[in-house]
Amino acid sequence: MQSHSIRIQLKTLLLCLVIPLAAGGLSAYFVRNDFRLYEILERPAFAPPAVVFPIVWTILYLLMGVASYLIFTADCPERTRANAIYLYCLQLGINVLWPLLFFKLGALEFAFIWIILLATAVTLTVIFFFRCSKPAGILLLPYWLWTLFALVLSAEILKQN
């Protein structure tokens, strides 16, 4: 009986890992040929090279997956869990669209507004994850920090272009 319970949790973990990776993969697929925009834009000195982004995002999506798994399996009030999952899905949807706005469409102003929305959604998600599971909230902190960095980077790119 114990192994059946573990198997169900392993399936849940795999699903929780696949969802953000698939969302990120879908987003990357749609902008795969559009990263040259990033290379030709005026960028601040602290802007990382384009090669850094897929590495960082893969790590962040894995952390998001593990964090969401902890929320699904945490012993917390159902309403708190539901709010955390809702915010997680909302921010993931916002996250998927940002590269399309920035890289594909080159809509720097709208992408900047969109990343403010993303940073707000990620902040709320982190807060609700902490309410349900402290380890889940901790796992989202690198994502939150990267989103804030991306917001500052977007502001500087917008200012310079």
mmCIF file with all atom_site columns, C-alpha atoms in Angstrom, residues 17-150:
data_model
loop_
_atom_site.group_PDB
_atom_site.id
_atom_site.type_symbol
_atom_site.label_atom_id
_atom_site.label_alt_id
_atom_site.label_comp_id
_atom_site.label_asym_id
_atom_site.label_entity_id
_atom_site.label_seq_id
_atom_site.pdbx_PDB_ins_code
_atom_site.Cartn_x
_atom_site.Cartn_y
_atom_site.Cartn_z
_atom_site.occupancy
_atom_site.B_iso_or_equiv
_atom_site.pdbx_formal_charge
_atom_site.auth_seq_id
_atom_site.auth_comp_id
_atom_site.auth_asym_id
_atom_site.auth_atom_id
_atom_site.pdbx_PDB_model_num
ATOM 1   C CA . LEU A 1 17  ? 7.610  19.370 -13.292 1.00 0.00 ? 17  LEU A CA 1
ATOM 2   C CA . VAL A 1 18  ? 6.259  18.909 -16.815 1.00 0.00 ? 18  VAL A CA 1
ATOM 3   C CA . ILE A 1 19  ? 3.730  21.767 -16.646 1.00 0.00 ? 19  ILE A CA 1
ATOM 4   C CA . PRO A 1 20  ? 6.163  24.696 -16.199 1.00 0.00 ? 20  PRO A CA 1
ATOM 5   C CA . LEU A 1 21  ? 8.768  23.063 -18.454 1.00 0.00 ? 21  LEU A CA 1
ATOM 6   C CA . ALA A 1 22  ? 6.140  22.612 -21.181 1.00 0.00 ? 22  ALA A CA 1
ATOM 7   C CA . ALA A 1 23  ? 4.925  26.193 -20.747 1.00 0.00 ? 23  ALA A CA 1
ATOM 8   C CA . GLY A 1 24  ? 8.480  27.475 -21.021 1.00 0.00 ? 24  GLY A CA 1
ATOM 9   C CA . GLY A 1 25  ? 9.180  25.184 -23.950 1.00 0.00 ? 25  GLY A CA 1
ATOM 10  C CA . LEU A 1 26  ? 6.096  26.407 -25.776 1.00 0.00 ? 26  LEU A CA 1
ATOM 11  C CA . SER A 1 27  ? 7.075  30.007 -25.214 1.00 0.00 ? 27  SER A CA 1
ATOM 12  C CA . ALA A 1 28  ? 10.662 29.333 -26.319 1.00 0.00 ? 28  ALA A CA 1
ATOM 13  C CA . TYR A 1 29  ? 9.424  27.522 -29.428 1.00 0.00 ? 29  TYR A CA 1
ATOM 14  C CA . PHE A 1 30  ? 7.402  30.523 -30.556 1.00 0.00 ? 30  PHE A CA 1
ATOM 15  C CA . VAL A 1 31  ? 10.333 32.934 -30.135 1.00 0.00 ? 31  VAL A CA 1
ATOM 16  C CA . ARG A 1 32  ? 13.138 30.551 -31.137 1.00 0.00 ? 32  ARG A CA 1
ATOM 17  C CA . ASN A 1 33  ? 14.179 32.652 -34.139 1.00 0.00 ? 33  ASN A CA 1
ATOM 18  C CA . ASP A 1 34  ? 13.601 36.034 -32.550 1.00 0.00 ? 34  ASP A CA 1
ATOM 19  C CA . PHE A 1 35  ? 16.424 36.352 -30.011 1.00 0.00 ? 35  PHE A CA 1
ATOM 20  C CA . ARG A 1 36  ? 18.404 38.426 -32.492 1.00 0.00 ? 36  ARG A CA 1
ATOM 21  C CA . LEU A 1 37  ? 16.293 41.404 -31.368 1.00 0.00 ? 37  LEU A CA 1
ATOM 22  C CA . TYR A 1 38  ? 17.896 41.121 -27.926 1.00 0.00 ? 38  TYR A CA 1
ATOM 23  C CA . GLU A 1 39  ? 21.348 41.142 -29.517 1.00 0.00 ? 39  GLU A CA 1
ATOM 24  C CA . ILE A 1 40  ? 20.738 44.299 -31.567 1.00 0.00 ? 40  ILE A CA 1
ATOM 25  C CA . LEU A 1 41  ? 19.026 46.340 -28.850 1.00 0.00 ? 41  LEU A CA 1
ATOM 26  C CA . GLU A 1 42  ? 21.000 48.794 -26.752 1.00 0.00 ? 42  GLU A CA 1
ATOM 27  C CA . ARG A 1 43  ? 21.386 47.073 -23.384 1.00 0.00 ? 43  ARG A CA 1
ATOM 28  C CA . PRO A 1 44  ? 22.765 48.081 -20.001 1.00 0.00 ? 44  PRO A CA 1
ATOM 29  C CA . ALA A 1 45  ? 26.149 46.758 -18.892 1.00 0.00 ? 45  ALA A CA 1
ATOM 30  C CA . PHE A 1 46  ? 24.477 44.333 -16.464 1.00 0.00 ? 46  PHE A CA 1
ATOM 31  C CA . ALA A 1 47  ? 22.478 42.612 -19.239 1.00 0.00 ? 47  ALA A CA 1
ATOM 32  C CA . PRO A 1 48  ? 23.428 38.942 -19.500 1.00 0.00 ? 48  PRO A CA 1
ATOM 33  C CA . PRO A 1 49  ? 24.241 37.381 -22.874 1.00 0.00 ? 49  PRO A CA 1
ATOM 34  C CA . ALA A 1 50  ? 21.313 35.665 -24.610 1.00 0.00 ? 50  ALA A CA 1
ATOM 35  C CA . VAL A 1 51  ? 22.778 32.210 -23.915 1.00 0.00 ? 51  VAL A CA 1
ATOM 36  C CA . VAL A 1 52  ? 22.149 32.690 -20.170 1.00 0.00 ? 52  VAL A CA 1
ATOM 37  C CA . PHE A 1 53  ? 18.365 32.897 -20.469 1.00 0.00 ? 53  PHE A CA 1
ATOM 38  C CA . PRO A 1 54  ? 17.510 29.293 -21.439 1.00 0.00 ? 54  PRO A CA 1
ATOM 39  C CA . ILE A 1 55  ? 19.812 27.953 -18.727 1.00 0.00 ? 55  ILE A CA 1
ATOM 40  C CA . VAL A 1 56  ? 18.338 30.159 -16.010 1.00 0.00 ? 56  VAL A CA 1
ATOM 41  C CA . TRP A 1 57  ? 14.763 29.565 -17.136 1.00 0.00 ? 57  TRP A CA 1
ATOM 42  C CA . THR A 1 58  ? 15.185 25.781 -17.165 1.00 0.00 ? 58  THR A CA 1
ATOM 43  C CA . ILE A 1 59  ? 16.410 25.886 -13.572 1.00 0.00 ? 59  ILE A CA 1
ATOM 44  C CA . LEU A 1 60  ? 13.602 28.244 -12.561 1.00 0.00 ? 60  LEU A CA 1
ATOM 45  C CA . TYR A 1 61  ? 10.931 26.084 -14.230 1.00 0.00 ? 61  TYR A CA 1
ATOM 46  C CA . LEU A 1 62  ? 12.248 23.031 -12.362 1.00 0.00 ? 62  LEU A CA 1
ATOM 47  C CA . LEU A 1 63  ? 12.128 24.943 -9.066  1.00 0.00 ? 63  LEU A CA 1
ATOM 48  C CA . MET A 1 64  ? 8.598  26.104 -9.885  1.00 0.00 ? 64  MET A CA 1
ATOM 49  C CA . GLY A 1 65  ? 7.582  22.507 -10.574 1.00 0.00 ? 65  GLY A CA 1
ATOM 50  C CA . VAL A 1 66  ? 8.936  21.229 -7.268  1.00 0.00 ? 66  VAL A CA 1
ATOM 51  C CA . ALA A 1 67  ? 7.362  24.167 -5.427  1.00 0.00 ? 67  ALA A CA 1
ATOM 52  C CA . SER A 1 68  ? 3.963  23.489 -7.003  1.00 0.00 ? 68  SER A CA 1
ATOM 53  C CA . TYR A 1 69  ? 4.286  19.817 -6.048  1.00 0.00 ? 69  TYR A CA 1
ATOM 54  C CA . LEU A 1 70  ? 4.878  20.866 -2.441  1.00 0.00 ? 70  LEU A CA 1
ATOM 55  C CA . ILE A 1 71  ? 1.719  22.971 -2.589  1.00 0.00 ? 71  ILE A CA 1
ATOM 56  C CA . PHE A 1 72  ? -0.342 20.097 -3.995  1.00 0.00 ? 72  PHE A CA 1
ATOM 57  C CA . THR A 1 73  ? 0.890  17.762 -1.256  1.00 0.00 ? 73  THR A CA 1
ATOM 58  C CA . ALA A 1 74  ? 1.080  20.258 1.637   1.00 0.00 ? 74  ALA A CA 1
ATOM 59  C CA . ASP A 1 75  ? -1.077 20.028 4.703   1.00 0.00 ? 75  ASP A CA 1
ATOM 60  C CA . CYS A 1 76  ? -2.670 23.458 4.469   1.00 0.00 ? 76  CYS A CA 1
ATOM 61  C CA . PRO A 1 77  ? -6.227 24.809 4.346   1.00 0.00 ? 77  PRO A CA 1
ATOM 62  C CA . GLU A 1 78  ? -7.913 24.002 1.041   1.00 0.00 ? 78  GLU A CA 1
ATOM 63  C CA . ARG A 1 79  ? -8.745 27.648 0.339   1.00 0.00 ? 79  ARG A CA 1
ATOM 64  C CA . THR A 1 80  ? -5.113 28.662 0.843   1.00 0.00 ? 80  THR A CA 1
ATOM 65  C CA . ARG A 1 81  ? -4.000 25.868 -1.489  1.00 0.00 ? 81  ARG A CA 1
ATOM 66  C CA . ALA A 1 82  ? -6.613 26.837 -4.090  1.00 0.00 ? 82  ALA A CA 1
ATOM 67  C CA . ASN A 1 83  ? -5.510 30.486 -4.001  1.00 0.00 ? 83  ASN A CA 1
ATOM 68  C CA . ALA A 1 84  ? -1.842 29.477 -4.290  1.00 0.00 ? 84  ALA A CA 1
ATOM 69  C CA . ILE A 1 85  ? -2.565 27.209 -7.268  1.00 0.00 ? 85  ILE A CA 1
ATOM 70  C CA . TYR A 1 86  ? -4.737 29.842 -8.957  1.00 0.00 ? 86  TYR A CA 1
ATOM 71  C CA . LEU A 1 87  ? -1.994 32.471 -8.632  1.00 0.00 ? 87  LEU A CA 1
ATOM 72  C CA . TYR A 1 88  ? 0.620  29.974 -9.799  1.00 0.00 ? 88  TYR A CA 1
ATOM 73  C CA . CYS A 1 89  ? -1.373 29.217 -12.955 1.00 0.00 ? 89  CYS A CA 1
ATOM 74  C CA . LEU A 1 90  ? -2.056 32.914 -13.532 1.00 0.00 ? 90  LEU A CA 1
ATOM 75  C CA . GLN A 1 91  ? 1.603  33.917 -13.284 1.00 0.00 ? 91  GLN A CA 1
ATOM 76  C CA . LEU A 1 92  ? 2.623  30.986 -15.480 1.00 0.00 ? 92  LEU A CA 1
ATOM 77  C CA . GLY A 1 93  ? 0.220  32.173 -18.181 1.00 0.00 ? 93  GLY A CA 1
ATOM 78  C CA . ILE A 1 94  ? 1.521  35.732 -17.915 1.00 0.00 ? 94  ILE A CA 1
ATOM 79  C CA . ASN A 1 95  ? 5.085  34.389 -18.006 1.00 0.00 ? 95  ASN A CA 1
ATOM 80  C CA . VAL A 1 96  ? 4.480  32.421 -21.216 1.00 0.00 ? 96  VAL A CA 1
ATOM 81  C CA . LEU A 1 97  ? 3.228  35.498 -23.060 1.00 0.00 ? 97  LEU A CA 1
ATOM 82  C CA . TRP A 1 98  ? 6.022  37.906 -22.100 1.00 0.00 ? 98  TRP A CA 1
ATOM 83  C CA . PRO A 1 99  ? 8.672  36.553 -24.540 1.00 0.00 ? 99  PRO A CA 1
ATOM 84  C CA . LEU A 1 100 ? 6.144  36.773 -27.364 1.00 0.00 ? 100 LEU A CA 1
ATOM 85  C CA . LEU A 1 101 ? 5.547  40.442 -26.606 1.00 0.00 ? 101 LEU A CA 1
ATOM 86  C CA . PHE A 1 102 ? 9.212  41.299 -26.194 1.00 0.00 ? 102 PHE A CA 1
ATOM 87  C CA . PHE A 1 103 ? 11.054 39.093 -28.697 1.00 0.00 ? 103 PHE A CA 1
ATOM 88  C CA . LYS A 1 104 ? 8.450  38.157 -31.312 1.00 0.00 ? 104 LYS A CA 1
ATOM 89  C CA . LEU A 1 105 ? 6.511  41.418 -31.522 1.00 0.00 ? 105 LEU A CA 1
ATOM 90  C CA . GLY A 1 106 ? 9.244  43.778 -30.325 1.00 0.00 ? 106 GLY A CA 1
ATOM 91  C CA . ALA A 1 107 ? 6.571  45.615 -28.322 1.00 0.00 ? 107 ALA A CA 1
ATOM 92  C CA . LEU A 1 108 ? 8.998  46.917 -25.702 1.00 0.00 ? 108 LEU A CA 1
ATOM 93  C CA . GLU A 1 109 ? 6.543  49.286 -24.003 1.00 0.00 ? 109 GLU A CA 1
ATOM 94  C CA . PHE A 1 110 ? 3.774  46.708 -23.751 1.00 0.00 ? 110 PHE A CA 1
ATOM 95  C CA . ALA A 1 111 ? 6.271  44.033 -22.690 1.00 0.00 ? 111 ALA A CA 1
ATOM 96  C CA . PHE A 1 112 ? 7.427  46.344 -19.895 1.00 0.00 ? 112 PHE A CA 1
ATOM 97  C CA . ILE A 1 113 ? 3.858  46.828 -18.665 1.00 0.00 ? 113 ILE A CA 1
ATOM 98  C CA . TRP A 1 114 ? 3.358  43.064 -18.965 1.00 0.00 ? 114 TRP A CA 1
ATOM 99  C CA . ILE A 1 115 ? 6.445  42.304 -16.872 1.00 0.00 ? 115 ILE A CA 1
ATOM 100 C CA . ILE A 1 116 ? 5.146  44.620 -14.142 1.00 0.00 ? 116 ILE A CA 1
ATOM 101 C CA . LEU A 1 117 ? 2.009  42.473 -14.179 1.00 0.00 ? 117 LEU A CA 1
ATOM 102 C CA . LEU A 1 118 ? 4.173  39.345 -14.074 1.00 0.00 ? 118 LEU A CA 1
ATOM 103 C CA . ALA A 1 119 ? 6.253  40.634 -11.150 1.00 0.00 ? 119 ALA A CA 1
ATOM 104 C CA . THR A 1 120 ? 3.053  41.432 -9.254  1.00 0.00 ? 120 THR A CA 1
ATOM 105 C CA . ALA A 1 121 ? 1.603  37.983 -9.951  1.00 0.00 ? 121 ALA A CA 1
ATOM 106 C CA . VAL A 1 122 ? 4.857  36.254 -8.961  1.00 0.00 ? 122 VAL A CA 1
ATOM 107 C CA . THR A 1 123 ? 5.040  38.282 -5.738  1.00 0.00 ? 123 THR A CA 1
ATOM 108 C CA . LEU A 1 124 ? 1.498  37.242 -4.819  1.00 0.00 ? 124 LEU A CA 1
ATOM 109 C CA . THR A 1 125 ? 2.262  33.636 -5.741  1.00 0.00 ? 125 THR A CA 1
ATOM 110 C CA . VAL A 1 126 ? 5.324  33.603 -3.479  1.00 0.00 ? 126 VAL A CA 1
ATOM 111 C CA . ILE A 1 127 ? 3.276  35.038 -0.603  1.00 0.00 ? 127 ILE A CA 1
ATOM 112 C CA . PHE A 1 128 ? 0.551  32.415 -0.996  1.00 0.00 ? 128 PHE A CA 1
ATOM 113 C CA . PHE A 1 129 ? 3.072  29.604 -1.436  1.00 0.00 ? 129 PHE A CA 1
ATOM 114 C CA . PHE A 1 130 ? 4.709  30.650 1.851   1.00 0.00 ? 130 PHE A CA 1
ATOM 115 C CA . ARG A 1 131 ? 1.284  30.569 3.532   1.00 0.00 ? 131 ARG A CA 1
ATOM 116 C CA . CYS A 1 132 ? 0.800  26.975 2.438   1.00 0.00 ? 132 CYS A CA 1
ATOM 117 C CA . SER A 1 133 ? 4.372  25.635 2.536   1.00 0.00 ? 133 SER A CA 1
ATOM 118 C CA . LYS A 1 134 ? 7.494  27.487 3.634   1.00 0.00 ? 134 LYS A CA 1
ATOM 119 C CA . PRO A 1 135 ? 9.786  25.251 1.511   1.00 0.00 ? 135 PRO A CA 1
ATOM 120 C CA . ALA A 1 136 ? 7.599  25.924 -1.550  1.00 0.00 ? 136 ALA A CA 1
ATOM 121 C CA . GLY A 1 137 ? 7.845  29.657 -0.954  1.00 0.00 ? 137 GLY A CA 1
ATOM 122 C CA . ILE A 1 138 ? 11.618 29.419 -0.573  1.00 0.00 ? 138 ILE A CA 1
ATOM 123 C CA . LEU A 1 139 ? 11.886 27.508 -3.853  1.00 0.00 ? 139 LEU A CA 1
ATOM 124 C CA . LEU A 1 140 ? 10.105 30.358 -5.645  1.00 0.00 ? 140 LEU A CA 1
ATOM 125 C CA . LEU A 1 141 ? 12.441 33.066 -4.325  1.00 0.00 ? 141 LEU A CA 1
ATOM 126 C CA . PRO A 1 142 ? 15.004 32.681 -7.153  1.00 0.00 ? 142 PRO A CA 1
ATOM 127 C CA . TYR A 1 143 ? 12.164 33.030 -9.679  1.00 0.00 ? 143 TYR A CA 1
ATOM 128 C CA . TRP A 1 144 ? 10.885 36.123 -7.886  1.00 0.00 ? 144 TRP A CA 1
ATOM 129 C CA . LEU A 1 145 ? 14.374 37.666 -7.849  1.00 0.00 ? 145 LEU A CA 1
ATOM 130 C CA . TRP A 1 146 ? 14.937 36.825 -11.532 1.00 0.00 ? 146 TRP A CA 1
ATOM 131 C CA . THR A 1 147 ? 11.574 38.396 -12.408 1.00 0.00 ? 147 THR A CA 1
ATOM 132 C CA . LEU A 1 148 ? 12.543 41.576 -10.562 1.00 0.00 ? 148 LEU A CA 1
ATOM 133 C CA . PHE A 1 149 ? 15.886 41.553 -12.374 1.00 0.00 ? 149 PHE A CA 1
ATOM 134 C CA . ALA A 1 150 ? 14.052 41.093 -15.693 1.00 0.00 ? 150 ALA A CA 1
#
